[in-house]
């Protein structure tokens, strides 16, 4: 959970409490219940979906030279029930790390192309070693280790 999301949650609870105490008790309780339901649904959907995606990279991106450009294609696919609004992938290419951010919310697969500059000559390979699935409200961040 980030500091900004924590501040937002405190503001929502404060607003619902003020509404509960000073304006309308019924509507205030409904706001609190709706907020708690949104938090529970967000966490449950992320926990259920966390292992239902696969990541694929091109086996080799080709022979490169120092200072040249190399395009890497990373494809993320759903396997069954998967609702992940925020997906962060970390990987290596030519000894350097890269980060990809994508989403699997309303599609069955996501394809991201990166253009990187290699630090070594020769045949290069892109490797994705870790993925983070985050929920809708940025409360939970689940790590999935992989070697692709």
PDB file of N, CA and C in Angstrom, residues 55-126:
ATOM      1  N   UNK A  55       3.374 -15.372 -18.924  1.00  0.00           N
ATOM      2  CA  UNK A  55       4.175 -14.366 -19.614  1.00  0.00           C
ATOM      3  C   UNK A  55       5.066 -15.069 -20.620  1.00  0.00           C
ATOM      4  N   UNK A  56       5.109 -14.536 -21.838  1.00  0.00           N
ATOM      5  CA  UNK A  56       5.951 -15.100 -22.882  1.00  0.00           C
ATOM      6  C   UNK A  56       6.796 -13.984 -23.490  1.00  0.00           C
ATOM      7  N   UNK A  57       8.039 -14.307 -23.785  1.00  0.00           N
ATOM      8  CA  UNK A  57       8.903 -13.371 -24.509  1.00  0.00           C
ATOM      9  C   UNK A  57       9.403 -14.063 -25.760  1.00  0.00           C
ATOM     10  N   UNK A  58       9.872 -13.279 -26.708  1.00  0.00           N
ATOM     11  CA  UNK A  58      10.496 -13.870 -27.880  1.00  0.00           C
ATOM     12  C   UNK A  58      11.760 -14.598 -27.408  1.00  0.00           C
ATOM     13  N   UNK A  59      12.053 -15.789 -27.958  1.00  0.00           N
ATOM     14  CA  UNK A  59      13.217 -16.534 -27.470  1.00  0.00           C
ATOM     15  C   UNK A  59      14.516 -15.742 -27.579  1.00  0.00           C
ATOM     16  N   UNK A  60      14.744 -15.148 -28.721  1.00  0.00           N
ATOM     17  CA  UNK A  60      15.923 -14.324 -28.907  1.00  0.00           C
ATOM     18  C   UNK A  60      15.528 -13.105 -29.719  1.00  0.00           C
ATOM     19  N   UNK A  61      16.106 -12.002 -29.374  1.00  0.00           N
ATOM     20  CA  UNK A  61      15.771 -10.766 -30.060  1.00  0.00           C
ATOM     21  C   UNK A  61      16.688 -10.498 -31.244  1.00  0.00           C
ATOM     22  N   UNK A  62      17.662 -11.328 -31.475  1.00  0.00           N
ATOM     23  CA  UNK A  62      18.532 -11.183 -32.633  1.00  0.00           C
ATOM     24  C   UNK A  62      19.932 -10.763 -32.243  1.00  0.00           C
ATOM     25  N   UNK A  63      20.800 -10.754 -33.252  1.00  0.00           N
ATOM     26  CA  UNK A  63      22.178 -10.332 -33.050  1.00  0.00           C
ATOM     27  C   UNK A  63      22.201  -8.807 -33.003  1.00  0.00           C
ATOM     28  N   UNK A  64      22.833  -8.271 -31.974  1.00  0.00           N
ATOM     29  CA  UNK A  64      22.827  -6.827 -31.785  1.00  0.00           C
ATOM     30  C   UNK A  64      24.255  -6.299 -31.708  1.00  0.00           C
ATOM     31  N   UNK A  65      24.342  -4.999 -31.824  1.00  0.00           N
ATOM     32  CA  UNK A  65      25.628  -4.322 -31.655  1.00  0.00           C
ATOM     33  C   UNK A  65      25.451  -3.246 -30.582  1.00  0.00           C
ATOM     34  N   UNK A  66      26.539  -2.874 -29.958  1.00  0.00           N
ATOM     35  CA  UNK A  66      26.490  -1.858 -28.910  1.00  0.00           C
ATOM     36  C   UNK A  66      26.030  -0.541 -29.532  1.00  0.00           C
ATOM     37  N   UNK A  67      25.074   0.097 -28.894  1.00  0.00           N
ATOM     38  CA  UNK A  67      24.542   1.364 -29.395  1.00  0.00           C
ATOM     39  C   UNK A  67      23.379   1.193 -30.347  1.00  0.00           C
ATOM     40  N   UNK A  68      23.127  -0.022 -30.819  1.00  0.00           N
ATOM     41  CA  UNK A  68      21.994  -0.274 -31.706  1.00  0.00           C
ATOM     42  C   UNK A  68      20.704  -0.400 -30.911  1.00  0.00           C
ATOM     43  N   UNK A  69      19.635  -0.570 -31.619  1.00  0.00           N
ATOM     44  CA  UNK A  69      18.329  -0.726 -30.974  1.00  0.00           C
ATOM     45  C   UNK A  69      17.814  -2.141 -31.195  1.00  0.00           C
ATOM     46  N   UNK A  70      17.166  -2.674 -30.171  1.00  0.00           N
ATOM     47  CA  UNK A  70      16.605  -4.009 -30.238  1.00  0.00           C
ATOM     48  C   UNK A  70      15.186  -3.957 -29.682  1.00  0.00           C
ATOM     49  N   UNK A  71      14.238  -4.524 -30.411  1.00  0.00           N
ATOM     50  CA  UNK A  71      12.846  -4.524 -29.977  1.00  0.00           C
ATOM     51  C   UNK A  71      12.507  -5.864 -29.353  1.00  0.00           C
ATOM     52  N   UNK A  72      11.927  -5.812 -28.169  1.00  0.00           N
ATOM     53  CA  UNK A  72      11.541  -7.005 -27.425  1.00  0.00           C
ATOM     54  C   UNK A  72      10.020  -7.014 -27.330  1.00  0.00           C
ATOM     55  N   UNK A  73       9.418  -8.172 -27.590  1.00  0.00           N
ATOM     56  CA  UNK A  73       7.974  -8.310 -27.470  1.00  0.00           C
ATOM     57  C   UNK A  73       7.663  -9.218 -26.289  1.00  0.00           C
ATOM     58  N   UNK A  74       6.887  -8.710 -25.337  1.00  0.00           N
ATOM     59  CA  UNK A  74       6.466  -9.477 -24.167  1.00  0.00           C
ATOM     60  C   UNK A  74       4.950  -9.612 -24.238  1.00  0.00           C
ATOM     61  N   UNK A  75       4.457 -10.854 -24.155  1.00  0.00           N
ATOM     62  CA  UNK A  75       3.025 -11.123 -24.234  1.00  0.00           C
ATOM     63  C   UNK A  75       2.554 -11.718 -22.915  1.00  0.00           C
ATOM     64  N   UNK A  76       1.467 -11.174 -22.378  1.00  0.00           N
ATOM     65  CA  UNK A  76       0.860 -11.672 -21.146  1.00  0.00           C
ATOM     66  C   UNK A  76      -0.511 -12.214 -21.513  1.00  0.00           C
ATOM     67  N   UNK A  77      -0.797 -13.465 -21.119  1.00  0.00           N
ATOM     68  CA  UNK A  77      -2.077 -14.100 -21.453  1.00  0.00           C
ATOM     69  C   UNK A  77      -2.794 -14.560 -20.190  1.00  0.00           C
ATOM     70  N   UNK A  78      -4.130 -14.497 -20.249  1.00  0.00           N
ATOM     71  CA  UNK A  78      -4.948 -15.014 -19.161  1.00  0.00           C
ATOM     72  C   UNK A  78      -5.064 -16.528 -19.260  1.00  0.00           C
ATOM     73  N   UNK A  79      -5.144 -17.162 -18.107  1.00  0.00           N
ATOM     74  CA  UNK A  79      -5.443 -18.595 -18.017  1.00  0.00           C
ATOM     75  C   UNK A  79      -6.623 -18.744 -17.075  1.00  0.00           C
ATOM     76  N   UNK A  80      -7.817 -18.830 -17.584  1.00  0.00           N
ATOM     77  CA  UNK A  80      -8.994 -18.961 -16.742  1.00  0.00           C
ATOM     78  C   UNK A  80      -9.449 -17.614 -16.217  1.00  0.00           C
ATOM     79  N   UNK A  81      -9.999 -17.607 -15.011  1.00  0.00           N
ATOM     80  CA  UNK A  81     -10.539 -16.392 -14.404  1.00  0.00           C
ATOM     81  C   UNK A  81      -9.395 -15.495 -13.945  1.00  0.00           C
ATOM     82  N   UNK A  82      -9.289 -14.337 -14.531  1.00  0.00           N
ATOM     83  CA  UNK A  82      -8.186 -13.432 -14.200  1.00  0.00           C
ATOM     84  C   UNK A  82      -8.635 -11.988 -14.404  1.00  0.00           C
ATOM     85  N   UNK A  83      -8.731 -11.257 -13.321  1.00  0.00           N
ATOM     86  CA  UNK A  83      -9.040  -9.831 -13.377  1.00  0.00           C
ATOM     87  C   UNK A  83      -7.929  -9.113 -12.630  1.00  0.00           C
ATOM     88  N   UNK A  84      -6.935  -8.652 -13.366  1.00  0.00           N
ATOM     89  CA  UNK A  84      -5.813  -7.935 -12.771  1.00  0.00           C
ATOM     90  C   UNK A  84      -5.717  -6.568 -13.449  1.00  0.00           C
ATOM     91  N   UNK A  85      -6.090  -5.509 -12.737  1.00  0.00           N
ATOM     92  CA  UNK A  85      -6.052  -4.188 -13.365  1.00  0.00           C
ATOM     93  C   UNK A  85      -4.647  -3.617 -13.508  1.00  0.00           C
ATOM     94  N   UNK A  86      -3.735  -3.984 -12.629  1.00  0.00           N
ATOM     95  CA  UNK A  86      -2.372  -3.454 -12.673  1.00  0.00           C
ATOM     96  C   UNK A  86      -1.391  -4.607 -12.563  1.00  0.00           C
ATOM     97  N   UNK A  87      -0.571  -4.778 -13.594  1.00  0.00           N
ATOM     98  CA  UNK A  87       0.406  -5.851 -13.626  1.00  0.00           C
ATOM     99  C   UNK A  87       1.761  -5.252 -13.972  1.00  0.00           C
ATOM    100  N   UNK A  88       2.741  -5.480 -13.101  1.00  0.00           N
ATOM    101  CA  UNK A  88       4.094  -4.971 -13.313  1.00  0.00           C
ATOM    102  C   UNK A  88       5.032  -6.160 -13.481  1.00  0.00           C
ATOM    103  N   UNK A  89       5.794  -6.156 -14.561  1.00  0.00           N
ATOM    104  CA  UNK A  89       6.751  -7.226 -14.839  1.00  0.00           C
ATOM    105  C   UNK A  89       8.155  -6.665 -14.802  1.00  0.00           C
ATOM    106  N   UNK A  90       9.064  -7.414 -14.190  1.00  0.00           N
ATOM    107  CA  UNK A  90      10.468  -7.021 -14.134  1.00  0.00           C
ATOM    108  C   UNK A  90      11.300  -8.076 -14.845  1.00  0.00           C
ATOM    109  N   UNK A  91      12.309  -7.608 -15.582  1.00  0.00           N
ATOM    110  CA  UNK A  91      13.139  -8.542 -16.317  1.00  0.00           C
ATOM    111  C   UNK A  91      14.513  -7.989 -16.615  1.00  0.00           C
ATOM    112  N   UNK A  92      15.319  -8.812 -17.321  1.00  0.00           N
ATOM    113  CA  UNK A  92      16.672  -8.440 -17.719  1.00  0.00           C
ATOM    114  C   UNK A  92      16.810  -8.560 -19.223  1.00  0.00           C
ATOM    115  N   UNK A  93      17.606  -7.684 -19.778  1.00  0.00           N
ATOM    116  CA  UNK A  93      18.008  -7.768 -21.177  1.00  0.00           C
ATOM    117  C   UNK A  93      19.419  -7.219 -21.282  1.00  0.00           C
ATOM    118  N   UNK A  94      20.327  -8.026 -21.732  1.00  0.00           N
ATOM    119  CA  UNK A  94      21.719  -7.636 -21.937  1.00  0.00           C
ATOM    120  C   UNK A  94      22.343  -7.062 -20.661  1.00  0.00           C
ATOM    121  N   UNK A  95      22.029  -7.696 -19.531  1.00  0.00           N
ATOM    122  CA  UNK A  95      22.608  -7.262 -18.270  1.00  0.00           C
ATOM    123  C   UNK A  95      21.943  -6.069 -17.633  1.00  0.00           C
ATOM    124  N   UNK A  96      20.910  -5.532 -18.237  1.00  0.00           N
ATOM    125  CA  UNK A  96      20.190  -4.375 -17.688  1.00  0.00           C
ATOM    126  C   UNK A  96      18.768  -4.785 -17.343  1.00  0.00           C
ATOM    127  N   UNK A  97      18.237  -4.173 -16.324  1.00  0.00           N
ATOM    128  CA  UNK A  97      16.868  -4.496 -15.925  1.00  0.00           C
ATOM    129  C   UNK A  97      15.877  -3.586 -16.650  1.00  0.00           C
ATOM    130  N   UNK A  98      14.668  -4.110 -16.829  1.00  0.00           N
ATOM    131  CA  UNK A  98      13.574  -3.315 -17.394  1.00  0.00           C
ATOM    132  C   UNK A  98      12.300  -3.615 -16.637  1.00  0.00           C
ATOM    133  N   UNK A  99      11.354  -2.696 -16.716  1.00  0.00           N
ATOM    134  CA  UNK A  99      10.067  -2.825 -16.050  1.00  0.00           C
ATOM    135  C   UNK A  99       8.962  -2.559 -17.066  1.00  0.00           C
ATOM    136  N   UNK A 100       7.949  -3.417 -17.058  1.00  0.00           N
ATOM    137  CA  UNK A 100       6.798  -3.280 -17.948  1.00  0.00           C
ATOM    138  C   UNK A 100       5.554  -3.168 -17.083  1.00  0.00           C
ATOM    139  N   UNK A 101       4.694  -2.217 -17.411  1.00  0.00           N
ATOM    140  CA  UNK A 101       3.409  -2.090 -16.721  1.00  0.00           C
ATOM    141  C   UNK A 101       2.301  -2.276 -17.744  1.00  0.00           C
ATOM    142  N   UNK A 102       1.365  -3.176 -17.425  1.00  0.00           N
ATOM    143  CA  UNK A 102       0.253  -3.451 -18.321  1.00  0.00           C
ATOM    144  C   UNK A 102      -0.970  -3.860 -17.494  1.00  0.00           C
ATOM    145  N   UNK A 103      -2.036  -4.247 -18.174  1.00  0.00           N
ATOM    146  CA  UNK A 103      -3.275  -4.604 -17.511  1.00  0.00           C
ATOM    147  C   UNK A 103      -3.929  -5.775 -18.229  1.00  0.00           C
ATOM    148  N   UNK A 104      -4.632  -6.612 -17.490  1.00  0.00           N
ATOM    149  CA  UNK A 104      -5.420  -7.702 -18.060  1.00  0.00           C
ATOM    150  C   UNK A 104      -6.888  -7.547 -17.687  1.00  0.00           C
ATOM    151  N   UNK A 105      -7.345  -6.331 -17.611  1.00  0.00           N
ATOM    152  CA  UNK A 105      -8.693  -6.082 -17.097  1.00  0.00           C
ATOM    153  C   UNK A 105      -9.773  -6.474 -18.094  1.00  0.00           C
ATOM    154  N   UNK A 106      -9.774  -5.949 -19.288  1.00  0.00           N
ATOM    155  CA  UNK A 106     -10.853  -6.200 -20.235  1.00  0.00           C
ATOM    156  C   UNK A 106     -10.380  -6.906 -21.504  1.00  0.00           C
ATOM    157  N   UNK A 107      -9.282  -7.617 -21.422  1.00  0.00           N
ATOM    158  CA  UNK A 107      -8.765  -8.307 -22.601  1.00  0.00           C
ATOM    159  C   UNK A 107      -8.160  -9.638 -22.206  1.00  0.00           C
ATOM    160  N   UNK A 108      -8.059 -10.524 -23.183  1.00  0.00           N
ATOM    161  CA  UNK A 108      -7.545 -11.863 -22.895  1.00  0.00           C
ATOM    162  C   UNK A 108      -6.018 -11.912 -22.930  1.00  0.00           C
ATOM    163  N   UNK A 109      -5.396 -10.961 -23.618  1.00  0.00           N
ATOM    164  CA  UNK A 109      -3.938 -10.918 -23.634  1.00  0.00           C
ATOM    165  C   UNK A 109      -3.486  -9.476 -23.834  1.00  0.00           C
ATOM    166  N   UNK A 110      -2.267  -9.216 -23.415  1.00  0.00           N
ATOM    167  CA  UNK A 110      -1.665  -7.898 -23.591  1.00  0.00           C
ATOM    168  C   UNK A 110      -0.279  -8.091 -24.184  1.00  0.00           C
ATOM    169  N   UNK A 111       0.041  -7.283 -25.173  1.00  0.00           N
ATOM    170  CA  UNK A 111       1.340  -7.365 -25.831  1.00  0.00           C
ATOM    171  C   UNK A 111       2.036  -6.021 -25.694  1.00  0.00           C
ATOM    172  N   UNK A 112       3.267  -6.061 -25.179  1.00  0.00           N
ATOM    173  CA  UNK A 112       4.042  -4.846 -24.974  1.00  0.00           C
ATOM    174  C   UNK A 112       5.351  -4.980 -25.743  1.00  0.00           C
ATOM    175  N   UNK A 113       5.704  -3.939 -26.484  1.00  0.00           N
ATOM    176  CA  UNK A 113       6.969  -3.925 -27.214  1.00  0.00           C
ATOM    177  C   UNK A 113       7.884  -2.877 -26.594  1.00  0.00           C
ATOM    178  N   UNK A 114       9.089  -3.291 -26.288  1.00  0.00           N
ATOM    179  CA  UNK A 114      10.098  -2.406 -25.718  1.00  0.00           C
ATOM    180  C   UNK A 114      11.243  -2.260 -26.708  1.00  0.00           C
ATOM    181  N   UNK A 115      11.760  -1.064 -26.817  1.00  0.00           N
ATOM    182  CA  UNK A 115      12.953  -0.836 -27.618  1.00  0.00           C
ATOM    183  C   UNK A 115      14.079  -0.473 -26.668  1.00  0.00           C
ATOM    184  N   UNK A 116      15.075  -1.338 -26.607  1.00  0.00           N
ATOM    185  CA  UNK A 116      16.184  -1.161 -25.680  1.00  0.00           C
ATOM    186  C   UNK A 116      17.495  -1.108 -26.436  1.00  0.00           C
ATOM    187  N   UNK A 117      18.499  -0.548 -25.805  1.00  0.00           N
ATOM    188  CA  UNK A 117      19.838  -0.470 -26.372  1.00  0.00           C
ATOM    189  C   UNK A 117      20.738  -1.450 -25.627  1.00  0.00           C
ATOM    190  N   UNK A 118      21.243  -2.474 -26.304  1.00  0.00           N
ATOM    191  CA  UNK A 118      22.078  -3.468 -25.621  1.00  0.00           C
ATOM    192  C   UNK A 118      23.447  -2.916 -25.238  1.00  0.00           C
ATOM    193  N   UNK A 119      24.006  -3.477 -24.173  1.00  0.00           N
ATOM    194  CA  UNK A 119      25.332  -3.049 -23.719  1.00  0.00           C
ATOM    195  C   UNK A 119      26.434  -3.980 -24.222  1.00  0.00           C
ATOM    196  N   UNK A 120      26.041  -5.085 -24.880  1.00  0.00           N
ATOM    197  CA  UNK A 120      27.009  -6.056 -25.381  1.00  0.00           C
ATOM    198  C   UNK A 120      26.639  -6.455 -26.804  1.00  0.00           C
ATOM    199  N   UNK A 121      27.625  -6.873 -27.560  1.00  0.00           N
ATOM    200  CA  UNK A 121      27.387  -7.396 -28.904  1.00  0.00           C
ATOM    201  C   UNK A 121      26.983  -8.862 -28.803  1.00  0.00           C
ATOM    202  N   UNK A 122      26.252  -9.336 -29.796  1.00  0.00           N
ATOM    203  CA  UNK A 122      25.963 -10.758 -29.870  1.00  0.00           C
ATOM    204  C   UNK A 122      24.493 -11.066 -29.825  1.00  0.00           C
ATOM    205  N   UNK A 123      24.208 -12.327 -29.569  1.00  0.00           N
ATOM    206  CA  UNK A 123      22.850 -12.822 -29.505  1.00  0.00           C
ATOM    207  C   UNK A 123      22.274 -12.496 -28.127  1.00  0.00           C
ATOM    208  N   UNK A 124      21.177 -11.771 -28.092  1.00  0.00           N
ATOM    209  CA  UNK A 124      20.609 -11.305 -26.828  1.00  0.00           C
ATOM    210  C   UNK A 124      19.317 -12.053 -26.508  1.00  0.00           C
ATOM    211  N   UNK A 125      19.022 -12.147 -25.219  1.00  0.00           N
ATOM    212  CA  UNK A 125      17.808 -12.802 -24.761  1.00  0.00           C
ATOM    213  C   UNK A 125      17.161 -11.950 -23.679  1.00  0.00           C
ATOM    214  N   UNK A 126      15.845 -11.796 -23.764  1.00  0.00           N
ATOM    215  CA  UNK A 126      15.088 -11.081 -22.732  1.00  0.00           C
ATOM    216  C   UNK A 126      14.523 -12.096 -21.753  1.00  0.00           C
TER     217      UNK A 126
END
